Amino acid sequence: MKDQVNNRSDIYGGSLENRCRFALEIVDAVCQEIGAERVGIRLSPFADYMQSGDSNPEALGLYMAKALNKYNILYCHMVEPRMRTGTFLVAGGYDREEGNKAIAEGHADLVVYGRWLLANPNLPKRFALNAPLNKYNRETLYFSDPVVGYTDYPFLDSDE
């Protein structure tokens, strides 16, 4: 979707609309197959990893957010928030304080804690008590074992 890496000259390249076409066609197909209430998408219009940025990330993100509205999908998850649409989720290594700040300042409706939640099965309780967190193990993220890395992290002791 980003103009710094999409150099196509067919219907999937060039204009913003064309560059977003493929992603929207996928969303449409998945919504038709399983229902929009089960579909979410994660976008990162502001990310510029390995020179894969966009000359106008605000326009890209806003265009996609508006285009997604017609599908009434479950959620749109933006990695770096710069605009809002419906329920706005953010992610990207937030800790308790940063997450609270994002909500308090109106930058997001919800904060996603993927790795922290995986490593801390009772993360909301830990956040409420400002208790220490288990460190997640990157080596076991996306591990094929159904237990290791997914259900082997300790819960917070009930005495804490």
Short mmCIF file of N, CA and C in Angstrom, two decimals:
data_model
loop_
_atom_site.label_atom_id
_atom_site.label_comp_id
_atom_site.label_asym_id
_atom_site.label_seq_id
_atom_site.Cartn_x
_atom_site.Cartn_y
_atom_site.Cartn_z
N MET A 1 0.81 -1.20 0.00
CA MET A 1 0.00 0.00 0.00
C MET A 1 0.86 1.27 0.00
N LYS A 2 2.08 1.17 0.42
CA LYS A 2 2.92 2.35 0.58
C LYS A 2 3.63 2.70 -0.72
N ASP A 3 3.64 3.99 -1.03
CA ASP A 3 4.16 4.43 -2.33
C ASP A 3 5.68 4.29 -2.46
N GLN A 4 6.40 4.14 -1.35
CA GLN A 4 7.85 3.99 -1.45
C GLN A 4 8.27 2.57 -1.81
N VAL A 5 7.34 1.61 -1.77
CA VAL A 5 7.68 0.24 -2.14
C VAL A 5 6.76 -0.32 -3.22
N ASN A 6 5.62 0.27 -3.44
CA ASN A 6 4.71 -0.20 -4.48
C ASN A 6 5.01 0.56 -5.76
N ASN A 7 5.67 -0.12 -6.68
CA ASN A 7 6.00 0.53 -7.95
C ASN A 7 5.26 -0.12 -9.12
N ARG A 8 4.12 -0.71 -8.80
CA ARG A 8 3.33 -1.37 -9.83
C ARG A 8 2.69 -0.34 -10.75
N SER A 9 2.39 -0.77 -11.96
CA SER A 9 1.73 0.12 -12.93
C SER A 9 0.36 -0.42 -13.36
N ASP A 10 -0.09 -1.49 -12.69
CA ASP A 10 -1.40 -2.05 -13.02
C ASP A 10 -2.46 -1.47 -12.07
N ILE A 11 -3.58 -2.16 -11.92
CA ILE A 11 -4.67 -1.64 -11.09
C ILE A 11 -4.35 -1.68 -9.60
N TYR A 12 -3.21 -2.24 -9.22
CA TYR A 12 -2.80 -2.30 -7.82
C TYR A 12 -1.64 -1.34 -7.52
N GLY A 13 -1.37 -0.43 -8.39
CA GLY A 13 -0.27 0.52 -8.18
C GLY A 13 -0.66 1.91 -8.60
N GLY A 14 0.21 2.86 -8.29
CA GLY A 14 -0.03 4.24 -8.69
C GLY A 14 -0.79 5.03 -7.64
N SER A 15 -2.06 5.26 -7.87
CA SER A 15 -2.86 6.09 -6.97
C SER A 15 -3.05 5.43 -5.61
N LEU A 16 -3.39 6.22 -4.63
CA LEU A 16 -3.68 5.71 -3.28
C LEU A 16 -4.77 4.64 -3.33
N GLU A 17 -5.82 4.92 -4.07
CA GLU A 17 -6.93 3.97 -4.18
C GLU A 17 -6.45 2.64 -4.76
N ASN A 18 -5.65 2.69 -5.80
CA ASN A 18 -5.14 1.47 -6.42
C ASN A 18 -4.20 0.71 -5.47
N ARG A 19 -3.36 1.43 -4.75
CA ARG A 19 -2.42 0.78 -3.84
C ARG A 19 -3.14 0.09 -2.69
N CYS A 20 -4.31 0.57 -2.32
CA CYS A 20 -5.09 -0.02 -1.23
C CYS A 20 -6.07 -1.09 -1.72
N ARG A 21 -6.25 -1.17 -3.00
CA ARG A 21 -7.24 -2.06 -3.60
C ARG A 21 -7.09 -3.52 -3.15
N PHE A 22 -5.87 -4.07 -3.20
CA PHE A 22 -5.67 -5.47 -2.88
C PHE A 22 -6.08 -5.78 -1.44
N ALA A 23 -5.64 -4.94 -0.50
CA ALA A 23 -5.99 -5.16 0.91
C ALA A 23 -7.50 -5.11 1.11
N LEU A 24 -8.16 -4.18 0.44
CA LEU A 24 -9.62 -4.06 0.58
C LEU A 24 -10.34 -5.23 -0.09
N GLU A 25 -9.79 -5.73 -1.18
CA GLU A 25 -10.37 -6.91 -1.82
C GLU A 25 -10.27 -8.12 -0.89
N ILE A 26 -9.17 -8.23 -0.17
CA ILE A 26 -9.00 -9.33 0.78
C ILE A 26 -10.00 -9.19 1.92
N VAL A 27 -10.13 -7.98 2.47
CA VAL A 27 -11.10 -7.75 3.54
C VAL A 27 -12.50 -8.12 3.06
N ASP A 28 -12.86 -7.70 1.86
CA ASP A 28 -14.17 -8.02 1.31
C ASP A 28 -14.37 -9.52 1.20
N ALA A 29 -13.39 -10.23 0.67
CA ALA A 29 -13.51 -11.68 0.49
C ALA A 29 -13.63 -12.40 1.84
N VAL A 30 -12.82 -11.98 2.82
CA VAL A 30 -12.87 -12.62 4.13
C VAL A 30 -14.21 -12.32 4.82
N CYS A 31 -14.69 -11.09 4.71
CA CYS A 31 -15.99 -10.75 5.28
C CYS A 31 -17.10 -11.59 4.67
N GLN A 32 -17.05 -11.80 3.37
CA GLN A 32 -18.06 -12.63 2.71
C GLN A 32 -17.97 -14.08 3.16
N GLU A 33 -16.77 -14.53 3.45
CA GLU A 33 -16.57 -15.93 3.82
C GLU A 33 -16.95 -16.22 5.27
N ILE A 34 -16.51 -15.37 6.20
CA ILE A 34 -16.72 -15.67 7.62
C ILE A 34 -17.55 -14.63 8.37
N GLY A 35 -17.88 -13.54 7.72
CA GLY A 35 -18.67 -12.49 8.37
C GLY A 35 -17.80 -11.38 8.91
N ALA A 36 -18.22 -10.14 8.68
CA ALA A 36 -17.45 -8.97 9.10
C ALA A 36 -17.26 -8.90 10.61
N GLU A 37 -18.18 -9.49 11.36
CA GLU A 37 -18.08 -9.45 12.83
C GLU A 37 -16.92 -10.30 13.35
N ARG A 38 -16.25 -11.02 12.45
CA ARG A 38 -15.12 -11.85 12.83
C ARG A 38 -13.83 -11.39 12.15
N VAL A 39 -13.84 -10.19 11.59
CA VAL A 39 -12.69 -9.70 10.82
C VAL A 39 -12.09 -8.47 11.49
N GLY A 40 -10.79 -8.47 11.59
CA GLY A 40 -10.05 -7.31 12.05
C GLY A 40 -8.84 -7.13 11.16
N ILE A 41 -8.28 -5.95 11.19
CA ILE A 41 -7.10 -5.67 10.37
C ILE A 41 -6.15 -4.81 11.18
N ARG A 42 -4.88 -5.04 10.96
CA ARG A 42 -3.84 -4.25 11.61
C ARG A 42 -3.10 -3.48 10.53
N LEU A 43 -3.01 -2.20 10.71
CA LEU A 43 -2.35 -1.31 9.75
C LEU A 43 -1.23 -0.53 10.44
N SER A 44 -0.22 -0.19 9.70
CA SER A 44 0.87 0.62 10.24
C SER A 44 1.29 1.67 9.22
N PRO A 45 0.43 2.64 8.94
CA PRO A 45 0.75 3.62 7.91
C PRO A 45 1.96 4.49 8.23
N PHE A 46 2.30 4.63 9.50
CA PHE A 46 3.41 5.50 9.89
C PHE A 46 4.74 4.77 10.00
N ALA A 47 4.71 3.44 9.96
CA ALA A 47 5.95 2.68 10.06
C ALA A 47 6.78 2.87 8.79
N ASP A 48 8.08 2.92 8.98
CA ASP A 48 9.00 3.14 7.87
C ASP A 48 10.14 2.14 7.94
N TYR A 49 9.82 0.89 8.24
CA TYR A 49 10.83 -0.13 8.36
C TYR A 49 11.44 -0.47 7.01
N MET A 50 12.75 -0.56 6.98
CA MET A 50 13.50 -0.93 5.78
C MET A 50 13.06 -0.10 4.57
N GLN A 51 12.93 1.19 4.75
CA GLN A 51 12.54 2.15 3.71
C GLN A 51 11.21 1.80 3.05
N SER A 52 10.28 1.27 3.84
CA SER A 52 8.97 0.93 3.29
C SER A 52 7.91 1.92 3.75
N GLY A 53 8.25 3.18 3.74
CA GLY A 53 7.33 4.21 4.19
C GLY A 53 6.42 4.70 3.09
N ASP A 54 5.64 5.69 3.44
CA ASP A 54 4.74 6.32 2.49
C ASP A 54 4.95 7.83 2.55
N SER A 55 4.83 8.49 1.42
CA SER A 55 5.04 9.94 1.39
C SER A 55 3.96 10.70 2.14
N ASN A 56 2.80 10.09 2.32
CA ASN A 56 1.71 10.73 3.05
C ASN A 56 0.99 9.68 3.90
N PRO A 57 1.61 9.26 5.03
CA PRO A 57 1.01 8.20 5.85
C PRO A 57 -0.34 8.58 6.44
N GLU A 58 -0.54 9.87 6.70
CA GLU A 58 -1.84 10.30 7.22
C GLU A 58 -2.95 10.01 6.22
N ALA A 59 -2.71 10.35 4.96
CA ALA A 59 -3.70 10.11 3.92
C ALA A 59 -3.93 8.61 3.73
N LEU A 60 -2.87 7.83 3.77
CA LEU A 60 -2.99 6.37 3.63
C LEU A 60 -3.83 5.78 4.76
N GLY A 61 -3.51 6.12 5.97
CA GLY A 61 -4.26 5.60 7.12
C GLY A 61 -5.71 6.04 7.11
N LEU A 62 -5.94 7.30 6.81
CA LEU A 62 -7.31 7.82 6.79
C LEU A 62 -8.12 7.19 5.66
N TYR A 63 -7.50 7.04 4.51
CA TYR A 63 -8.19 6.40 3.38
C TYR A 63 -8.60 4.98 3.75
N MET A 64 -7.66 4.22 4.31
CA MET A 64 -7.97 2.84 4.69
C MET A 64 -9.04 2.79 5.78
N ALA A 65 -8.95 3.65 6.77
CA ALA A 65 -9.94 3.65 7.84
C ALA A 65 -11.33 3.95 7.29
N LYS A 66 -11.43 4.95 6.43
CA LYS A 66 -12.73 5.29 5.84
C LYS A 66 -13.23 4.16 4.93
N ALA A 67 -12.34 3.58 4.14
CA ALA A 67 -12.73 2.50 3.24
C ALA A 67 -13.19 1.27 4.03
N LEU A 68 -12.56 1.01 5.16
CA LEU A 68 -12.93 -0.15 5.98
C LEU A 68 -14.28 0.04 6.66
N ASN A 69 -14.68 1.28 6.88
CA ASN A 69 -15.97 1.53 7.54
C ASN A 69 -17.13 0.89 6.81
N LYS A 70 -17.07 0.81 5.49
CA LYS A 70 -18.19 0.25 4.74
C LYS A 70 -18.36 -1.24 4.97
N TYR A 71 -17.32 -1.92 5.47
CA TYR A 71 -17.40 -3.35 5.73
C TYR A 71 -17.92 -3.65 7.14
N ASN A 72 -17.90 -2.66 8.01
CA ASN A 72 -18.35 -2.82 9.39
C ASN A 72 -17.61 -3.98 10.09
N ILE A 73 -16.28 -4.02 9.89
CA ILE A 73 -15.48 -5.07 10.49
C ILE A 73 -15.40 -4.88 12.00
N LEU A 74 -14.97 -5.93 12.68
CA LEU A 74 -14.91 -5.93 14.14
C LEU A 74 -13.97 -4.84 14.66
N TYR A 75 -12.78 -4.74 14.07
CA TYR A 75 -11.85 -3.71 14.53
C TYR A 75 -10.82 -3.35 13.48
N CYS A 76 -10.27 -2.16 13.66
CA CYS A 76 -9.12 -1.69 12.91
C CYS A 76 -8.05 -1.37 13.95
N HIS A 77 -6.93 -2.02 13.85
CA HIS A 77 -5.85 -1.92 14.84
C HIS A 77 -4.68 -1.16 14.19
N MET A 78 -4.43 0.05 14.66
CA MET A 78 -3.34 0.86 14.13
C MET A 78 -2.14 0.76 15.06
N VAL A 79 -0.98 0.55 14.48
CA VAL A 79 0.24 0.41 15.26
C VAL A 79 0.65 1.74 15.89
N GLU A 80 0.58 2.81 15.12
CA GLU A 80 0.91 4.13 15.65
C GLU A 80 -0.25 5.06 15.40
N PRO A 81 -0.95 5.46 16.45
CA PRO A 81 -2.17 6.26 16.25
C PRO A 81 -1.89 7.70 15.85
N ARG A 82 -2.54 8.10 14.79
CA ARG A 82 -2.50 9.49 14.37
C ARG A 82 -3.90 9.98 13.96
N MET A 83 -4.83 9.03 13.83
CA MET A 83 -6.21 9.41 13.49
C MET A 83 -7.13 8.41 14.16
N ARG A 84 -8.43 8.67 14.19
CA ARG A 84 -9.38 7.82 14.90
C ARG A 84 -10.51 7.39 13.99
N THR A 85 -10.98 6.18 14.23
CA THR A 85 -12.18 5.69 13.55
C THR A 85 -12.80 4.59 14.39
N GLY A 86 -14.03 4.74 14.76
CA GLY A 86 -14.70 3.72 15.57
C GLY A 86 -13.91 3.42 16.82
N THR A 87 -13.80 2.16 17.19
CA THR A 87 -12.98 1.74 18.32
C THR A 87 -11.54 1.66 17.83
N PHE A 88 -10.69 2.46 18.45
CA PHE A 88 -9.32 2.61 17.98
C PHE A 88 -8.37 1.88 18.91
N LEU A 89 -7.70 0.85 18.40
CA LEU A 89 -6.75 0.05 19.16
C LEU A 89 -5.33 0.43 18.77
N VAL A 90 -4.44 0.45 19.74
CA VAL A 90 -3.03 0.70 19.46
C VAL A 90 -2.19 -0.41 20.06
N ALA A 91 -1.04 -0.63 19.48
CA ALA A 91 -0.08 -1.62 19.99
C ALA A 91 1.31 -1.14 19.67
N GLY A 92 2.28 -1.77 20.27
CA GLY A 92 3.65 -1.42 19.94
C GLY A 92 4.53 -1.33 21.16
N GLY A 93 4.43 -2.29 22.06
CA GLY A 93 5.32 -2.33 23.22
C GLY A 93 4.90 -1.45 24.37
N TYR A 94 3.64 -1.06 24.43
CA TYR A 94 3.16 -0.23 25.54
C TYR A 94 3.33 -0.97 26.86
N ASP A 95 3.77 -0.25 27.89
CA ASP A 95 3.75 -0.80 29.24
C ASP A 95 2.53 -0.21 29.96
N ARG A 96 2.38 -0.48 31.23
CA ARG A 96 1.20 -0.02 31.97
C ARG A 96 1.05 1.50 31.91
N GLU A 97 2.12 2.21 32.21
CA GLU A 97 2.06 3.67 32.26
C GLU A 97 1.78 4.28 30.88
N GLU A 98 2.48 3.78 29.86
CA GLU A 98 2.27 4.31 28.51
C GLU A 98 0.84 4.03 28.03
N GLY A 99 0.33 2.84 28.35
CA GLY A 99 -1.04 2.49 27.97
C GLY A 99 -2.06 3.39 28.65
N ASN A 100 -1.88 3.60 29.95
CA ASN A 100 -2.78 4.50 30.68
C ASN A 100 -2.73 5.91 30.11
N LYS A 101 -1.55 6.36 29.76
CA LYS A 101 -1.39 7.70 29.20
C LYS A 101 -2.08 7.81 27.83
N ALA A 102 -1.93 6.78 26.99
CA ALA A 102 -2.58 6.79 25.67
C ALA A 102 -4.09 6.91 25.81
N ILE A 103 -4.67 6.20 26.77
CA ILE A 103 -6.11 6.26 26.99
C ILE A 103 -6.49 7.61 27.59
N ALA A 104 -5.78 8.04 28.64
CA ALA A 104 -6.10 9.29 29.33
C ALA A 104 -6.03 10.50 28.41
N GLU A 105 -5.08 10.48 27.48
CA GLU A 105 -4.91 11.62 26.57
C GLU A 105 -5.78 11.50 25.32
N GLY A 106 -6.59 10.44 25.23
CA GLY A 106 -7.50 10.29 24.11
C GLY A 106 -6.85 9.84 22.81
N HIS A 107 -5.67 9.24 22.89
CA HIS A 107 -4.99 8.76 21.68
C HIS A 107 -5.50 7.41 21.23
N ALA A 108 -6.23 6.71 22.10
CA ALA A 108 -6.73 5.37 21.78
C ALA A 108 -7.92 5.04 22.66
N ASP A 109 -8.72 4.09 22.19
CA ASP A 109 -9.81 3.56 23.01
C ASP A 109 -9.36 2.33 23.79
N LEU A 110 -8.49 1.54 23.17
CA LEU A 110 -7.97 0.31 23.79
C LEU A 110 -6.49 0.17 23.46
N VAL A 111 -5.77 -0.44 24.39
CA VAL A 111 -4.35 -0.72 24.18
C VAL A 111 -4.18 -2.24 24.13
N VAL A 112 -3.45 -2.71 23.14
CA VAL A 112 -3.22 -4.14 22.96
C VAL A 112 -1.89 -4.49 23.61
N TYR A 113 -1.93 -5.49 24.46
CA TYR A 113 -0.74 -5.97 25.17
C TYR A 113 -0.46 -7.42 24.79
N GLY A 114 -0.07 -7.69 23.58
CA GLY A 114 0.13 -9.05 23.11
C GLY A 114 1.14 -9.84 23.90
N ARG A 115 2.39 -9.47 23.82
CA ARG A 115 3.46 -10.23 24.49
C ARG A 115 3.32 -10.17 26.00
N TRP A 116 2.97 -9.00 26.53
CA TRP A 116 2.82 -8.87 27.99
C TRP A 116 1.66 -9.71 28.50
N LEU A 117 0.58 -9.77 27.74
CA LEU A 117 -0.57 -10.58 28.16
C LEU A 117 -0.24 -12.06 28.08
N LEU A 118 0.48 -12.45 27.05
CA LEU A 118 0.89 -13.84 26.91
C LEU A 118 1.74 -14.27 28.11
N ALA A 119 2.68 -13.44 28.51
CA ALA A 119 3.60 -13.78 29.61
C ALA A 119 2.99 -13.58 30.99
N ASN A 120 1.86 -12.89 31.06
CA ASN A 120 1.23 -12.59 32.34
C ASN A 120 -0.26 -12.90 32.24
N PRO A 121 -0.62 -14.16 32.50
CA PRO A 121 -2.01 -14.57 32.28
C PRO A 121 -3.04 -13.77 33.08
N ASN A 122 -2.64 -13.12 34.13
CA ASN A 122 -3.55 -12.25 34.87
C ASN A 122 -3.05 -10.80 34.83
N LEU A 123 -2.74 -10.36 33.62
CA LEU A 123 -2.20 -9.02 33.40
C LEU A 123 -3.09 -7.91 33.98
N PRO A 124 -4.41 -7.94 33.79
CA PRO A 124 -5.22 -6.87 34.39
C PRO A 124 -5.04 -6.76 35.91
N LYS A 125 -4.96 -7.90 36.59
CA LYS A 125 -4.74 -7.88 38.04
C LYS A 125 -3.38 -7.28 38.36
N ARG A 126 -2.37 -7.68 37.60
CA ARG A 126 -1.03 -7.14 37.83
C ARG A 126 -1.01 -5.63 37.60
N PHE A 127 -1.68 -5.18 36.55
CA PHE A 127 -1.74 -3.74 36.30
C PHE A 127 -2.48 -3.03 37.43
N ALA A 128 -3.60 -3.60 37.90
CA ALA A 128 -4.37 -2.98 38.97
C ALA A 128 -3.54 -2.83 40.25
N LEU A 129 -2.72 -3.84 40.53
CA LEU A 129 -1.88 -3.83 41.73
C LEU A 129 -0.51 -3.19 41.49
N ASN A 130 -0.25 -2.82 40.25
CA ASN A 130 1.08 -2.33 39.85
C ASN A 130 2.16 -3.33 40.27
N ALA A 131 1.83 -4.62 40.07
CA ALA A 131 2.72 -5.72 40.44
C ALA A 131 3.76 -5.95 39.36
N PRO A 132 4.86 -6.60 39.70
CA PRO A 132 5.88 -6.89 38.70
C PRO A 132 5.34 -7.84 37.63
N LEU A 133 5.91 -7.74 36.44
CA LEU A 133 5.48 -8.56 35.31
C LEU A 133 6.49 -9.67 35.03
N ASN A 134 5.97 -10.81 34.56
CA ASN A 134 6.86 -11.85 34.03
C ASN A 134 7.46 -11.31 32.75
N LYS A 135 8.72 -11.57 32.52
CA LYS A 135 9.36 -11.20 31.25
C LYS A 135 8.96 -12.24 30.21
N TYR A 136 8.57 -11.78 29.03
CA TYR A 136 8.24 -12.74 27.97
C TYR A 136 9.51 -13.24 27.31
N ASN A 137 9.41 -14.43 26.76
CA ASN A 137 10.54 -15.08 26.11
C ASN A 137 10.33 -15.04 24.60
N ARG A 138 11.06 -14.19 23.92
CA ARG A 138 10.92 -14.06 22.46
C ARG A 138 11.18 -15.38 21.73
N GLU A 139 12.01 -16.23 22.31
CA GLU A 139 12.35 -17.51 21.68
C GLU A 139 11.13 -18.41 21.52
N THR A 140 10.12 -18.24 22.38
CA THR A 140 8.96 -19.14 22.33
C THR A 140 7.72 -18.46 21.73
N LEU A 141 7.85 -17.22 21.27
CA LEU A 141 6.72 -16.58 20.60
C LEU A 141 6.52 -17.28 19.26
N TYR A 142 5.30 -17.57 18.91
CA TYR A 142 4.95 -18.27 17.67
C TYR A 142 5.58 -19.66 17.61
N PHE A 143 5.78 -20.25 18.77
CA PHE A 143 6.36 -21.59 18.89
C PHE A 143 5.30 -22.62 18.57
N SER A 144 5.65 -23.71 17.93
CA SER A 144 4.66 -24.70 17.52
C SER A 144 4.16 -25.57 18.67
N ASP A 145 4.85 -25.59 19.79
CA ASP A 145 4.41 -26.38 20.94
C ASP A 145 3.15 -25.74 21.53
N PRO A 146 2.10 -26.53 21.81
CA PRO A 146 0.85 -25.95 22.32
C PRO A 146 0.92 -25.49 23.78
N VAL A 147 2.00 -25.81 24.47
CA VAL A 147 2.13 -25.42 25.87
C VAL A 147 3.25 -24.41 26.05
N VAL A 148 4.45 -24.76 25.60
CA VAL A 148 5.62 -23.92 25.82
C VAL A 148 5.42 -22.55 25.17
N GLY A 149 5.55 -21.53 26.02
CA GLY A 149 5.43 -20.17 25.53
C GLY A 149 4.01 -19.63 25.51
N TYR A 150 3.03 -20.48 25.77
CA TYR A 150 1.64 -20.03 25.73
C TYR A 150 0.91 -20.25 27.05
N THR A 151 1.17 -21.35 27.71
CA THR A 151 0.44 -21.63 28.95
C THR A 151 1.37 -21.94 30.11
N ASP A 152 2.65 -21.65 29.96
CA ASP A 152 3.60 -22.02 30.99
C ASP A 152 4.11 -20.85 31.83
N TYR A 153 3.54 -19.68 31.66
CA TYR A 153 3.95 -18.54 32.47
C TYR A 153 3.20 -18.55 33.80
N PRO A 154 3.87 -18.18 34.90
CA PRO A 154 3.20 -18.23 36.20
C PRO A 154 2.20 -17.09 36.42
N PHE A 155 1.14 -17.42 37.14
CA PHE A 155 0.17 -16.42 37.56
C PHE A 155 0.75 -15.65 38.73
N LEU A 156 0.19 -14.50 39.00
CA LEU A 156 0.56 -13.71 40.17
C LEU A 156 0.08 -14.46 41.41
N ASP A 157 0.94 -14.56 42.43
CA ASP A 157 0.52 -15.21 43.67
C ASP A 157 -0.69 -14.48 44.24
N SER A 158 -1.62 -15.24 44.80
CA SER A 158 -2.86 -14.63 45.33
C SER A 158 -2.57 -13.78 46.56
N ASP A 159 -1.41 -13.99 47.20
CA ASP A 159 -1.08 -13.22 48.39
C ASP A 159 -0.59 -11.81 48.06
N GLU A 160 -0.26 -11.58 46.81
CA GLU A 160 0.29 -10.27 46.43
C GLU A 160 -0.81 -9.29 46.15
#
